[in-house]
mmCIF file of C-alpha atoms in Angstrom:
data_model
loop_
_atom_site.group_PDB
_atom_site.id
_atom_site.type_symbol
_atom_site.label_atom_id
_atom_site.label_comp_id
_atom_site.label_asym_id
_atom_site.label_seq_id
_atom_site.Cartn_x
_atom_site.Cartn_y
_atom_site.Cartn_z
ATOM 1 C CA MET B 870 -21.625 -64.147 37.176
ATOM 2 C CA PHE B 871 -22.378 -60.517 37.359
ATOM 3 C CA SER B 872 -21.947 -59.985 33.557
ATOM 4 C CA GLN B 873 -24.429 -62.589 32.972
ATOM 5 C CA LEU B 874 -27.030 -60.924 34.754
ATOM 6 C CA THR B 875 -27.179 -57.570 32.913
ATOM 7 C CA ALA B 876 -28.162 -57.634 28.976
ATOM 8 C CA PRO B 877 -25.532 -56.281 26.510
ATOM 9 C CA ASN B 878 -26.802 -52.319 26.186
ATOM 10 C CA ARG B 879 -27.336 -51.844 21.948
ATOM 11 C CA TYR B 880 -27.080 -48.182 22.742
ATOM 12 C CA ASP B 881 -23.459 -47.907 23.986
ATOM 13 C CA GLY B 882 -21.378 -45.371 22.372
ATOM 14 C CA PHE B 883 -24.535 -43.604 20.832
ATOM 15 C CA ALA B 884 -23.584 -40.446 23.275
ATOM 16 C CA SER B 885 -20.249 -40.045 22.118
ATOM 17 C CA MET B 886 -21.180 -40.293 18.292
ATOM 18 C CA ASP B 887 -23.990 -37.732 19.350
ATOM 19 C CA ALA B 888 -21.260 -35.600 20.606
ATOM 20 C CA ILE B 889 -19.146 -35.795 17.675
ATOM 21 C CA LEU B 890 -22.038 -34.973 15.448
ATOM 22 C CA GLY B 891 -22.792 -32.132 17.581
ATOM 23 C CA LEU B 892 -19.400 -30.778 17.905
ATOM 24 C CA LEU B 893 -18.691 -30.923 13.649
ATOM 25 C CA PRO B 894 -21.031 -27.617 12.623
ATOM 26 C CA ILE B 895 -19.151 -25.908 15.522
ATOM 27 C CA MET B 896 -15.727 -26.764 13.999
ATOM 28 C CA LEU B 897 -17.082 -26.011 10.764
ATOM 29 C CA VAL B 898 -18.291 -22.559 11.876
ATOM 30 C CA LEU B 899 -14.939 -21.778 13.833
ATOM 31 C CA ALA B 900 -12.952 -22.734 10.595
ATOM 32 C CA PHE B 901 -14.957 -20.457 8.453
ATOM 33 C CA THR B 902 -14.954 -17.532 10.812
ATOM 34 C CA MET B 903 -10.996 -17.925 11.200
ATOM 35 C CA LYS B 904 -10.604 -17.919 7.468
ATOM 36 C CA ALA B 905 -12.968 -14.942 7.042
ATOM 37 C CA SER B 906 -10.892 -12.929 9.906
ATOM 38 C CA SER B 907 -7.590 -13.996 8.122
ATOM 39 C CA GLY B 908 -8.675 -12.577 4.737
ATOM 40 C CA LEU B 909 -9.963 -9.185 6.154
ATOM 41 C CA VAL B 910 -6.806 -8.638 7.989
ATOM 42 C CA HIS B 911 -5.098 -9.352 4.982
ATOM 43 C CA GLU B 912 -7.101 -6.618 3.362
ATOM 44 C CA ALA B 913 -6.730 -4.284 5.645
ATOM 45 C CA GLN B 914 -2.751 -4.682 5.509
ATOM 46 C CA GLU B 915 -3.118 -4.307 1.919
ATOM 47 C CA SER B 916 -4.915 -1.188 1.746
ATOM 48 C CA MET B 917 -2.878 0.327 4.379
ATOM 49 C CA HIS B 918 0.238 -0.299 2.432
ATOM 50 C CA ARG B 919 -1.266 1.256 -0.731
ATOM 51 C CA GLN B 920 -2.418 4.363 1.273
ATOM 52 C CA GLN B 921 1.089 4.730 3.175
ATOM 53 C CA ALA B 922 2.905 4.491 -0.411
ATOM 54 C CA PHE B 923 0.551 7.155 -1.715
ATOM 55 C CA ASP B 924 1.176 9.453 1.175
ATOM 56 C CA LYS B 925 4.925 9.037 0.503
ATOM 57 C CA LEU B 926 4.561 9.895 -3.468
ATOM 58 C CA VAL B 927 2.205 12.917 -2.481
ATOM 59 C CA SER B 928 5.051 14.109 0.180
ATOM 60 C CA VAL B 929 8.018 13.644 -2.570
ATOM 61 C CA ALA B 930 5.962 15.316 -5.240
ATOM 62 C CA ASP B 931 5.054 18.547 -2.968
ATOM 63 C CA TYR B 932 8.612 18.657 -1.730
ATOM 64 C CA THR B 933 9.746 18.442 -4.957
ATOM 65 C CA ILE B 934 7.488 21.089 -6.717
ATOM 66 C CA LYS B 935 7.659 23.707 -3.514
ATOM 67 C CA SER B 936 11.107 23.508 -2.244
ATOM 68 C CA GLY B 937 13.712 20.644 -3.717
ATOM 69 C CA ALA B 938 13.733 21.660 -7.196
ATOM 70 C CA ALA B 939 11.859 25.000 -7.103
ATOM 71 C CA ILE B 940 14.041 27.909 -8.837
ATOM 72 C CA HIS B 941 15.808 30.122 -5.805
ATOM 73 C CA GLU B 942 17.041 33.343 -7.014
ATOM 74 C CA GLY B 943 18.322 36.322 -4.830
ATOM 75 C CA GLY B 944 17.060 34.638 -1.568
ATOM 76 C CA TYR B 945 13.661 33.667 -2.524
ATOM 77 C CA ARG B 946 12.353 30.511 -3.434
ATOM 78 C CA TYR B 947 9.438 30.114 -6.536
ATOM 79 C CA PRO B 948 7.364 27.136 -5.399
ATOM 80 C CA ASN B 949 5.768 25.640 -8.574
ATOM 81 C CA TRP B 950 8.686 27.115 -10.920
ATOM 82 C CA LEU B 951 11.199 24.335 -11.533
ATOM 83 C CA ASP B 952 14.681 23.937 -12.301
ATOM 84 C CA GLU B 953 14.372 20.858 -14.177
ATOM 85 C CA ASP B 954 18.203 20.537 -14.192
ATOM 86 C CA ALA B 955 17.756 19.767 -10.276
ATOM 87 C CA ILE B 956 16.053 16.601 -10.771
ATOM 88 C CA THR B 957 19.050 14.215 -11.159
ATOM 89 C CA PRO B 958 19.273 10.672 -10.562
ATOM 90 C CA GLN B 959 21.306 11.532 -7.075
ATOM 91 C CA TYR B 960 18.290 13.901 -6.142
ATOM 92 C CA ILE B 961 15.462 11.048 -7.133
ATOM 93 C CA GLU B 962 17.816 8.390 -5.230
ATOM 94 C CA SER B 963 17.939 10.530 -2.281
ATOM 95 C CA LEU B 964 14.352 11.324 -1.975
ATOM 96 C CA ARG B 965 13.854 7.252 -2.670
ATOM 97 C CA ASN B 966 15.988 6.292 0.323
ATOM 98 C CA GLN B 967 14.290 9.301 2.562
ATOM 99 C CA SER B 968 10.928 8.201 1.974
ATOM 100 C CA GLY B 969 11.615 4.538 2.434
ATOM 101 C CA LEU B 970 10.089 3.482 -1.114
ATOM 102 C CA VAL B 971 11.295 0.570 -3.000
ATOM 103 C CA ALA B 972 11.225 2.477 -6.348
ATOM 104 C CA LEU B 973 10.779 5.977 -7.420
ATOM 105 C CA TYR B 974 10.552 7.802 -10.745
ATOM 106 C CA ILE B 975 10.393 11.707 -11.405
ATOM 107 C CA GLY B 976 10.083 13.512 -14.294
ATOM 108 C CA ASN B 977 8.272 15.340 -16.996
ATOM 109 C CA ALA B 978 7.716 12.287 -19.446
ATOM 110 C CA GLU B 979 5.500 9.703 -18.279
ATOM 111 C CA PRO B 980 7.593 6.674 -17.381
ATOM 112 C CA GLU B 981 8.392 3.790 -19.486
ATOM 113 C CA ALA B 982 8.094 1.211 -16.283
ATOM 114 C CA ASP B 983 5.212 -0.022 -14.700
ATOM 115 C CA TYR B 984 4.592 1.566 -11.168
ATOM 116 C CA PRO B 985 2.033 0.648 -8.647
ATOM 117 C CA LEU B 986 1.335 4.343 -8.321
ATOM 118 C CA CYS B 987 1.595 7.733 -10.338
ATOM 119 C CA ILE B 988 0.604 11.210 -9.228
ATOM 120 C CA CYS B 989 1.233 14.167 -11.485
ATOM 121 C CA ARG B 990 1.803 17.576 -10.417
ATOM 122 C CA LEU B 991 1.627 20.927 -12.472
ATOM 123 C CA TYR B 992 4.689 23.265 -12.803
ATOM 124 C CA VAL B 993 5.930 25.946 -14.533
ATOM 125 C CA SER B 994 9.351 25.706 -16.552
ATOM 126 C CA GLY B 995 12.036 27.979 -17.935
ATOM 127 C CA GLU B 996 11.897 31.543 -18.699
ATOM 128 C CA SER B 997 9.298 30.979 -20.785
ATOM 129 C CA ARG B 998 7.136 29.635 -18.127
ATOM 130 C CA GLU B 999 5.483 27.196 -20.027
ATOM 131 C CA ILE B 1000 3.209 24.796 -17.979
ATOM 132 C CA ARG B 1001 4.268 20.883 -17.612
ATOM 133 C CA ARG B 1002 3.536 18.091 -15.916
ATOM 134 C CA LEU B 1003 5.726 16.193 -13.290
ATOM 135 C CA HIS B 1004 5.240 12.684 -13.035
ATOM 136 C CA VAL B 1005 5.696 11.160 -9.817
ATOM 137 C CA CYS B 1006 5.671 7.471 -9.644
ATOM 138 C CA GLY B 1007 6.800 4.545 -7.276
ATOM 139 C CA GLY B 1008 5.778 1.795 -4.963
#
């Protein structure tokens, strides 16, 4: 009897449809913001990793030039004057392990393999004191 007194409302459900349409742009903006934030974080991590690898290579090169493979005579160390025979596979492996690099190349010739980062240092070689280039590459 009561249901017969009220007329059917043709606007039933309009408020819920309006709410759904109002939430849609908010959800799209939120999804876009999260995607952009994720991309920025990934880019920052990659940049930080490259910088750390570069810093490690610089440290390895400086250590090799200044101390690790430098000529030692009579209690004196001669930085930038290298004993090329001191750069052995064991020496390179030891530095790779200490620095935490995945790969490391140290030599006076350009590496045949493709490394993500390479730096060069000038050094003096032998009794003739010839100037050469030390390539330190890794990643």
